[in-house]
Amino acid sequence: MSATVRILLSVAAIVVVALAIGLWVIRGPGPLAFADGPKVTLTDYHGANPTGAPASLAHASLVERGAYLAKAADCMVCHTTRGGKEYAGGLGFKLPFGTLYSTNITPDKDTGIGNYSDKDFLNALHRGVRRDGARLYPAMPYTSYTYITDADALAIKAYLFSLPPVHATAPANTLTFPFNQRWGMMFWSAVLNPDTRFEPDTSKSPEWNRGAYLAEALAHCGECHTPRNVAFALDNRKKFGGALTAGWRAFNISSDKATGIGAWRDDDLISYLSIGHAPGHGTASGPMGEAVDQSFSQLAPEDIRAVVAYLRSVPATTSPDLPATLAPRAPASHRDGGTPDPRGKMVFEGACVSCHGWSGESPVSPLATLTGAWAVNDPGATNVAQIVIAGTKRHTPEGAISMPAFGDAYSDDEIAAVANYVTARFGTKPSQMTARDVAELRKQTSEYGR
């Protein structure tokens, strides 16, 4: 063998090894890799079936079971515009490289999914492939939905096909090159979509397996709460460690006791998922508020407990930019406490104090209490600014008071000032938000989370 051939073979081997390492780094572990017990197919699992609807719906019709599963999967939120027909699509997701619009998933035959066969529907849900063969973008979380069983997926289809068809064409996407090339998703999916169904862990309890199925397959919690890598895939090495999604911060929900939910009581977690509020931990807003209102609040109590049991087991991931200790109640008098920016105090006094109080303990509703909320303890102040810009409209619990949007009433500079004031007064560390930061958040905000 000549020296030239040996050199070429060596270079080829190095390239192959480098590609393999690169793929391993990009692909990373699966969402359930941390649970290293034996995994088996559902047909080989001898415990209670962790998939499907809860026992209370065991004798319900296919459509009724599908309705429950569609709520668990939070389908309506992404496929409904504010004030629009349910599931008719058209919701815009503003991304750094353009706007992506959700599709019509009513049974309309011209603009919806009315012509989808069972196979077509499974291909879309599990593999991200439309009926016409075009690739879906992973804003439709098929890398999580791929774990949904065929039976549950087809129950969801039965429910969607029971709805009134709505003739509605989504606006054209405005993605820039090369992101507007759908065919490229073929390679992305080949590497990053496992295309496999949920497999129970025989070393875990039936409740844990049920919680894993709900959190990973249906509720797709990681899509918001797990950071993404350079390929825009979930980085499960930092599973549930928190991430920015649609211009909002989804906080750490790993078992870390300081910056995650490891120190929360079970009752707190159950309350937060069920009604979007837990005393001492704040109130859900933005995308999480909608997830509670349209999904978690409508799940059976035993399913909420199963999700909590599963979350308890997720390894701790620390959020280094968050404080290890939350700020206590602020002084009752506005004269006490730091005021780094008088403009922020002026905006707070004019628009906020009547509901939130100077101490952060709301005189109006527990849901408006700021003390203990991660949003005001986040030095980035992302969610504080977004709530001021977009407001928050909650539907649970009954009688919940929503906050109006102030985005049109105040300038970017004023919103930055009040965000800095709020984090300084009610949080551990003041933020340093600027008008430019607020302008960028406005660009990222979609209808989703408003």
Short mmCIF file of C-alpha atoms in Angstrom, two decimals, residues 46-423:
data_model
loop_
_atom_site.label_atom_id
_atom_site.label_comp_id
_atom_site.label_asym_id
_atom_site.label_seq_id
_atom_site.Cartn_x
_atom_site.Cartn_y
_atom_site.Cartn_z
CA HIS A 46 -46.93 -6.26 32.87
CA GLY A 47 -47.83 -3.19 34.91
CA ALA A 48 -50.81 -0.87 34.50
CA ASN A 49 -50.85 0.61 31.00
CA PRO A 50 -49.26 4.07 31.34
CA THR A 51 -50.67 5.29 28.02
CA GLY A 52 -54.18 6.22 26.93
CA ALA A 53 -56.81 8.12 28.88
CA PRO A 54 -57.14 7.76 32.68
CA ALA A 55 -59.18 4.99 34.30
CA SER A 56 -62.15 7.32 34.72
CA LEU A 57 -62.52 7.33 30.93
CA ALA A 58 -62.00 3.60 30.45
CA HIS A 59 -65.53 3.17 29.13
CA ALA A 60 -65.70 6.46 27.24
CA SER A 61 -66.04 6.59 23.47
CA LEU A 62 -63.02 6.89 21.19
CA VAL A 63 -63.84 10.55 20.55
CA GLU A 64 -64.13 11.31 24.27
CA ARG A 65 -60.80 9.67 24.96
CA GLY A 66 -59.31 11.56 22.03
CA ALA A 67 -60.62 14.85 23.42
CA TYR A 68 -58.83 14.20 26.71
CA LEU A 69 -55.59 13.25 24.97
CA ALA A 70 -55.76 16.30 22.70
CA LYS A 71 -56.03 18.50 25.79
CA ALA A 72 -53.10 16.67 27.40
CA ALA A 73 -51.13 17.32 24.20
CA ASP A 74 -52.15 21.02 24.27
CA CYS A 75 -53.07 20.95 20.58
CA MET A 76 -55.56 23.81 20.59
CA VAL A 77 -53.25 26.51 21.91
CA CYS A 78 -50.83 26.33 18.99
CA HIS A 79 -53.51 25.85 16.34
CA THR A 80 -55.88 28.66 17.35
CA THR A 81 -55.48 32.41 16.88
CA ARG A 82 -56.80 34.83 19.46
CA GLY A 83 -60.48 35.24 18.70
CA GLY A 84 -60.31 32.66 15.88
CA LYS A 85 -62.00 29.32 15.38
CA GLU A 86 -60.55 26.51 17.47
CA TYR A 87 -57.96 24.36 15.70
CA ALA A 88 -58.21 26.43 12.48
CA GLY A 89 -54.53 27.41 12.58
CA GLY A 90 -52.92 30.67 11.54
CA LEU A 91 -51.13 31.38 14.82
CA GLY A 92 -47.83 33.12 14.11
CA PHE A 93 -44.59 32.07 15.81
CA LYS A 94 -41.96 34.77 15.48
CA LEU A 95 -38.54 33.21 15.14
CA PRO A 96 -35.11 34.83 14.63
CA PHE A 97 -35.30 33.85 10.96
CA GLY A 98 -38.93 34.72 10.17
CA THR A 99 -42.49 33.88 11.15
CA LEU A 100 -43.96 30.39 11.06
CA TYR A 101 -47.74 29.91 11.06
CA SER A 102 -49.59 26.94 12.51
CA THR A 103 -51.79 24.89 10.22
CA ASN A 104 -55.51 24.16 10.14
CA ILE A 105 -56.16 20.79 11.82
CA THR A 106 -59.95 20.80 11.54
CA PRO A 107 -61.44 18.14 9.20
CA ASP A 108 -61.87 20.64 6.33
CA LYS A 109 -60.90 18.78 3.17
CA ASP A 110 -59.46 21.79 1.34
CA THR A 111 -57.52 23.68 3.99
CA GLY A 112 -57.41 21.24 6.92
CA ILE A 113 -56.69 17.56 7.47
CA GLY A 114 -60.02 16.17 6.25
CA ASN A 115 -58.28 14.01 3.62
CA TYR A 116 -55.74 12.53 6.03
CA SER A 117 -55.85 8.75 6.39
CA ASP A 118 -54.77 7.10 9.63
CA LYS A 119 -51.34 6.52 8.09
CA ASP A 120 -51.09 10.16 7.01
CA PHE A 121 -51.93 11.35 10.50
CA LEU A 122 -49.37 9.04 12.13
CA ASN A 123 -46.73 10.17 9.66
CA ALA A 124 -47.36 13.79 10.59
CA LEU A 125 -47.49 13.21 14.33
CA HIS A 126 -44.60 10.77 14.60
CA ARG A 127 -42.33 11.65 11.69
CA GLY A 128 -43.11 15.23 10.77
CA VAL A 129 -44.24 14.37 7.24
CA ARG A 130 -47.35 15.96 5.73
CA ARG A 131 -49.85 14.12 3.54
CA ASP A 132 -48.24 15.63 0.43
CA GLY A 133 -44.81 14.40 1.53
CA ALA A 134 -43.52 17.82 2.59
CA ARG A 135 -41.62 18.04 5.84
CA LEU A 136 -43.01 19.77 8.91
CA TYR A 137 -40.88 22.14 10.93
CA PRO A 138 -40.20 21.02 14.52
CA ALA A 139 -42.23 23.93 15.87
CA MET A 140 -44.79 21.15 15.60
CA PRO A 141 -43.18 19.04 18.34
CA TYR A 142 -43.16 15.73 16.51
CA THR A 143 -39.85 14.76 18.14
CA SER A 144 -41.88 14.55 21.37
CA TYR A 145 -45.14 13.35 19.81
CA THR A 146 -43.21 10.48 18.26
CA TYR A 147 -43.50 8.77 21.67
CA ILE A 148 -47.32 8.84 21.54
CA THR A 149 -48.74 5.39 20.85
CA ASP A 150 -50.55 4.73 17.57
CA ALA A 151 -53.77 4.07 19.50
CA ASP A 152 -53.62 7.42 21.31
CA ALA A 153 -52.66 9.28 18.15
CA LEU A 154 -55.64 7.83 16.29
CA ALA A 155 -57.94 8.67 19.21
CA ILE A 156 -56.79 12.29 18.87
CA LYS A 157 -57.48 12.06 15.13
CA ALA A 158 -61.00 10.75 15.83
CA TYR A 159 -61.62 13.72 18.09
CA LEU A 160 -60.31 16.25 15.58
CA PHE A 161 -62.45 14.67 12.84
CA SER A 162 -65.51 15.04 15.07
CA LEU A 163 -65.11 18.83 15.06
CA PRO A 164 -66.85 21.16 12.60
CA PRO A 165 -64.63 21.70 9.54
CA VAL A 166 -63.34 25.26 9.21
CA HIS A 167 -62.25 26.57 5.83
CA ALA A 168 -59.17 28.63 6.70
CA THR A 169 -55.82 28.88 4.97
CA ALA A 170 -52.87 29.86 7.12
CA PRO A 171 -50.76 32.83 6.01
CA ALA A 172 -47.59 32.00 4.12
CA ASN A 173 -44.51 31.53 6.27
CA THR A 174 -41.87 34.25 6.01
CA LEU A 175 -38.77 32.22 6.82
CA THR A 176 -35.49 33.37 5.31
CA PHE A 177 -33.06 31.18 3.37
CA PRO A 178 -31.99 28.48 4.13
CA PHE A 179 -34.71 27.93 6.75
CA ASN A 180 -37.43 28.17 4.10
CA GLN A 181 -36.18 24.97 2.46
CA ARG A 182 -38.46 22.28 3.86
CA TRP A 183 -36.56 19.48 2.18
CA GLY A 184 -33.67 20.17 4.56
CA MET A 185 -35.80 18.89 7.42
CA MET A 186 -35.38 15.40 5.94
CA PHE A 187 -31.78 15.34 7.14
CA TRP A 188 -32.60 17.06 10.45
CA SER A 189 -35.26 14.45 11.21
CA ALA A 190 -33.05 11.56 10.17
CA VAL A 191 -30.55 12.55 12.84
CA LEU A 192 -32.72 14.06 15.55
CA ASN A 193 -36.12 12.36 15.46
CA PRO A 194 -35.96 8.90 17.07
CA ASP A 195 -39.29 7.85 15.48
CA THR A 196 -40.06 5.44 18.29
CA ARG A 197 -42.98 4.92 20.66
CA PHE A 198 -42.94 5.16 24.43
CA GLU A 199 -41.40 2.22 26.27
CA PRO A 200 -42.11 1.81 30.01
CA ASP A 201 -39.26 1.42 32.48
CA THR A 202 -39.81 -1.80 34.42
CA SER A 203 -37.74 -0.54 37.36
CA LYS A 204 -40.15 2.35 37.95
CA SER A 205 -43.65 2.50 39.41
CA PRO A 206 -46.77 2.59 37.22
CA GLU A 207 -47.34 6.16 38.41
CA TRP A 208 -43.84 7.19 37.30
CA ASN A 209 -44.34 5.61 33.88
CA ARG A 210 -47.68 7.36 33.50
CA GLY A 211 -46.06 10.66 34.43
CA ALA A 212 -43.21 10.07 31.99
CA TYR A 213 -45.67 9.39 29.17
CA LEU A 214 -47.71 12.49 29.96
CA ALA A 215 -44.71 14.81 30.41
CA GLU A 216 -42.58 13.57 27.52
CA ALA A 217 -44.99 12.34 24.85
CA LEU A 218 -48.23 14.28 25.29
CA ALA A 219 -47.47 17.47 27.23
CA HIS A 220 -44.00 17.72 25.59
CA CYS A 221 -42.64 19.70 28.56
CA GLY A 222 -39.08 19.58 27.25
CA GLU A 223 -39.98 21.57 24.15
CA CYS A 224 -40.13 24.70 26.33
CA HIS A 225 -38.16 23.81 29.45
CA THR A 226 -35.10 22.12 27.92
CA PRO A 227 -32.45 24.27 26.20
CA ARG A 228 -31.57 23.59 22.57
CA ASN A 229 -28.21 22.85 21.00
CA VAL A 230 -26.62 24.27 17.86
CA ALA A 231 -28.92 22.14 15.70
CA PHE A 232 -32.04 23.47 17.48
CA ALA A 233 -32.63 20.04 19.00
CA LEU A 234 -33.34 19.52 22.70
CA ASP A 235 -30.17 19.23 24.75
CA ASN A 236 -31.16 16.56 27.24
CA ARG A 237 -27.79 16.82 28.92
CA LYS A 238 -29.41 19.88 30.55
CA LYS A 239 -32.85 18.34 30.73
CA PHE A 240 -35.58 20.65 32.03
CA GLY A 241 -32.92 23.22 32.93
CA GLY A 242 -34.93 26.10 31.49
CA ALA A 243 -34.89 27.93 28.17
CA LEU A 244 -36.21 30.94 26.25
CA THR A 245 -39.27 30.06 24.16
CA ALA A 246 -41.36 32.44 22.05
CA GLY A 247 -39.79 35.39 23.87
CA TRP A 248 -40.64 34.06 27.34
CA ARG A 249 -38.42 32.28 29.85
CA ALA A 250 -39.52 28.77 30.73
CA PHE A 251 -37.87 28.20 34.09
CA ASN A 252 -35.92 25.25 35.44
CA ILE A 253 -38.22 22.35 36.37
CA SER A 254 -35.52 19.82 37.20
CA SER A 255 -35.09 18.51 40.75
CA ASP A 256 -32.47 21.14 41.59
CA LYS A 257 -33.40 22.48 45.04
CA ALA A 258 -32.09 26.01 44.54
CA THR A 259 -33.00 26.98 40.97
CA GLY A 260 -35.43 24.21 40.04
CA ILE A 261 -38.46 22.68 41.75
CA GLY A 262 -36.65 20.26 44.04
CA ALA A 263 -37.60 22.26 47.15
CA TRP A 264 -41.27 22.63 46.21
CA ARG A 265 -43.80 20.58 48.17
CA ASP A 266 -45.91 18.14 46.17
CA ASP A 267 -49.00 20.20 46.99
CA ASP A 268 -47.31 23.29 45.54
CA LEU A 269 -46.50 21.51 42.29
CA ILE A 270 -49.99 20.04 42.06
CA SER A 271 -51.50 23.48 42.65
CA TYR A 272 -49.24 25.16 40.10
CA LEU A 273 -50.09 22.62 37.41
CA SER A 274 -53.79 22.51 38.27
CA ILE A 275 -54.56 26.21 38.61
CA GLY A 276 -51.34 27.97 37.62
CA HIS A 277 -50.57 29.29 41.08
CA ALA A 278 -48.81 28.09 44.21
CA PRO A 279 -48.48 30.21 47.37
CA GLY A 280 -44.94 31.50 47.67
CA HIS A 281 -44.03 30.50 44.11
CA GLY A 282 -45.93 32.91 41.93
CA THR A 283 -48.46 32.54 39.13
CA ALA A 284 -48.14 31.08 35.64
CA SER A 285 -48.26 33.56 32.77
CA GLY A 286 -47.52 33.55 29.06
CA PRO A 287 -47.18 30.13 27.40
CA MET A 288 -47.23 28.34 30.77
CA GLY A 289 -50.42 30.12 31.75
CA GLU A 290 -52.05 28.93 28.56
CA ALA A 291 -50.72 25.40 29.09
CA VAL A 292 -52.36 25.36 32.51
CA ASP A 293 -55.65 26.83 31.33
CA GLN A 294 -56.06 24.71 28.21
CA SER A 295 -54.27 21.50 29.23
CA PHE A 296 -53.08 20.74 32.76
CA SER A 297 -56.12 22.18 34.53
CA GLN A 298 -58.30 19.75 32.59
CA LEU A 299 -56.34 16.61 33.43
CA ALA A 300 -57.51 14.08 35.99
CA PRO A 301 -56.02 14.61 39.49
CA GLU A 302 -54.23 11.27 39.30
CA ASP A 303 -52.53 12.37 36.08
CA ILE A 304 -51.30 15.59 37.69
CA ARG A 305 -49.88 13.55 40.57
CA ALA A 306 -48.17 11.24 38.07
CA VAL A 307 -46.50 14.19 36.34
CA VAL A 308 -45.28 15.44 39.71
CA ALA A 309 -43.88 12.01 40.56
CA TYR A 310 -42.00 11.98 37.27
CA LEU A 311 -40.63 15.52 37.64
CA ARG A 312 -39.25 14.58 41.05
CA SER A 313 -36.98 12.04 39.38
CA VAL A 314 -35.44 14.30 36.74
CA PRO A 315 -31.76 14.89 37.61
CA ALA A 316 -30.90 18.31 39.01
CA THR A 317 -29.67 20.89 36.53
CA THR A 318 -28.50 24.20 37.97
CA SER A 319 -29.42 27.52 36.38
CA PRO A 320 -26.27 29.54 37.18
CA ASP A 321 -27.88 32.88 36.33
CA LEU A 322 -30.64 32.48 38.91
CA PRO A 323 -30.23 33.22 42.64
CA ALA A 324 -29.95 30.32 45.06
CA THR A 325 -32.32 32.09 47.47
CA LEU A 326 -35.45 34.04 46.56
CA ALA A 327 -36.06 37.54 47.86
CA PRO A 328 -38.34 37.99 50.90
CA ARG A 329 -41.35 40.28 51.10
CA ALA A 330 -40.49 43.89 50.21
CA PRO A 331 -41.08 46.77 52.66
CA ALA A 332 -44.67 47.93 53.03
CA SER A 333 -43.78 51.56 52.44
CA HIS A 334 -42.68 52.79 49.02
CA ARG A 335 -40.14 55.02 50.78
CA ASP A 336 -38.20 51.98 51.96
CA GLY A 337 -36.16 49.75 49.72
CA GLY A 338 -33.86 50.59 46.84
CA THR A 339 -35.08 52.65 43.88
CA PRO A 340 -32.38 52.39 41.20
CA ASP A 341 -34.51 54.13 38.59
CA PRO A 342 -37.13 56.72 39.63
CA ARG A 343 -38.80 56.34 36.23
CA GLY A 344 -39.51 52.70 36.95
CA LYS A 345 -41.03 53.57 40.30
CA MET A 346 -43.23 56.17 38.64
CA VAL A 347 -44.56 53.63 36.10
CA PHE A 348 -45.08 51.05 38.84
CA GLU A 349 -46.97 53.54 40.98
CA GLY A 350 -49.19 54.57 38.08
CA ALA A 351 -50.00 51.17 36.60
CA CYS A 352 -49.03 48.35 38.95
CA VAL A 353 -49.17 49.11 42.67
CA SER A 354 -52.96 48.95 43.00
CA CYS A 355 -52.89 45.22 42.20
CA HIS A 356 -49.40 44.15 43.32
CA GLY A 357 -48.83 46.38 46.36
CA TRP A 358 -45.57 47.99 47.49
CA SER A 359 -44.65 44.85 49.43
CA GLY A 360 -45.27 42.44 46.56
CA GLU A 361 -48.16 40.91 48.53
CA SER A 362 -51.25 41.69 46.46
CA PRO A 363 -54.17 43.39 48.21
CA VAL A 364 -56.46 42.17 45.41
CA SER A 365 -55.70 38.51 44.66
CA PRO A 366 -53.10 35.90 45.66
CA LEU A 367 -52.52 35.36 41.95
CA ALA A 368 -51.13 38.91 41.71
CA THR A 369 -48.60 38.43 44.52
CA LEU A 370 -45.02 38.92 43.30
CA THR A 371 -43.12 37.66 46.34
CA GLY A 372 -41.48 34.31 45.62
CA ALA A 373 -42.08 34.37 41.87
CA TRP A 374 -39.17 33.38 39.65
CA ALA A 375 -40.11 36.11 37.18
CA VAL A 376 -39.14 38.91 39.59
CA ASN A 377 -36.07 37.01 40.83
CA ASP A 378 -34.71 36.51 37.31
CA PRO A 379 -31.94 39.10 36.75
CA GLY A 380 -32.79 39.00 33.06
CA ALA A 381 -36.36 40.25 33.77
CA THR A 382 -37.57 38.63 30.54
CA ASN A 383 -40.96 37.55 31.83
CA VAL A 384 -41.52 40.74 33.80
CA ALA A 385 -41.11 42.77 30.62
CA GLN A 386 -43.26 40.37 28.61
CA ILE A 387 -46.09 40.47 31.13
CA VAL A 388 -46.02 44.27 31.01
CA ILE A 389 -45.98 44.21 27.20
CA ALA A 390 -48.55 41.50 26.59
CA GLY A 391 -50.49 41.22 29.82
CA THR A 392 -51.81 37.89 30.97
CA LYS A 393 -55.31 36.51 30.56
CA ARG A 394 -56.03 33.59 32.87
CA HIS A 395 -59.11 31.37 32.94
CA THR A 396 -58.30 29.28 36.01
CA PRO A 397 -59.06 29.23 38.83
CA GLU A 398 -62.58 30.56 38.61
CA GLY A 399 -62.62 34.30 39.17
CA ALA A 400 -58.94 34.75 38.33
CA ILE A 401 -57.99 38.35 37.66
CA SER A 402 -56.12 38.94 34.42
CA MET A 403 -53.57 41.67 33.85
CA PRO A 404 -54.07 44.08 30.94
CA ALA A 405 -51.37 44.62 28.33
CA PHE A 406 -49.42 47.85 28.68
CA GLY A 407 -47.28 47.41 25.59
CA ASP A 408 -49.08 50.16 23.69
CA ALA A 409 -49.32 52.51 26.67
CA TYR A 410 -45.64 52.66 27.53
CA SER A 411 -42.45 53.11 25.54
CA ASP A 412 -39.65 50.57 25.38
CA ASP A 413 -37.63 52.78 27.71
CA GLU A 414 -40.46 52.96 30.28
CA ILE A 415 -41.04 49.19 30.18
CA ALA A 416 -37.32 48.58 30.71
CA ALA A 417 -37.35 51.00 33.63
CA VAL A 418 -40.31 49.37 35.38
CA ALA A 419 -38.83 45.88 34.81
CA ASN A 420 -35.60 47.02 36.44
CA TYR A 421 -37.54 48.55 39.32
CA VAL A 422 -39.62 45.42 39.90
CA THR A 423 -36.60 43.08 39.97
#
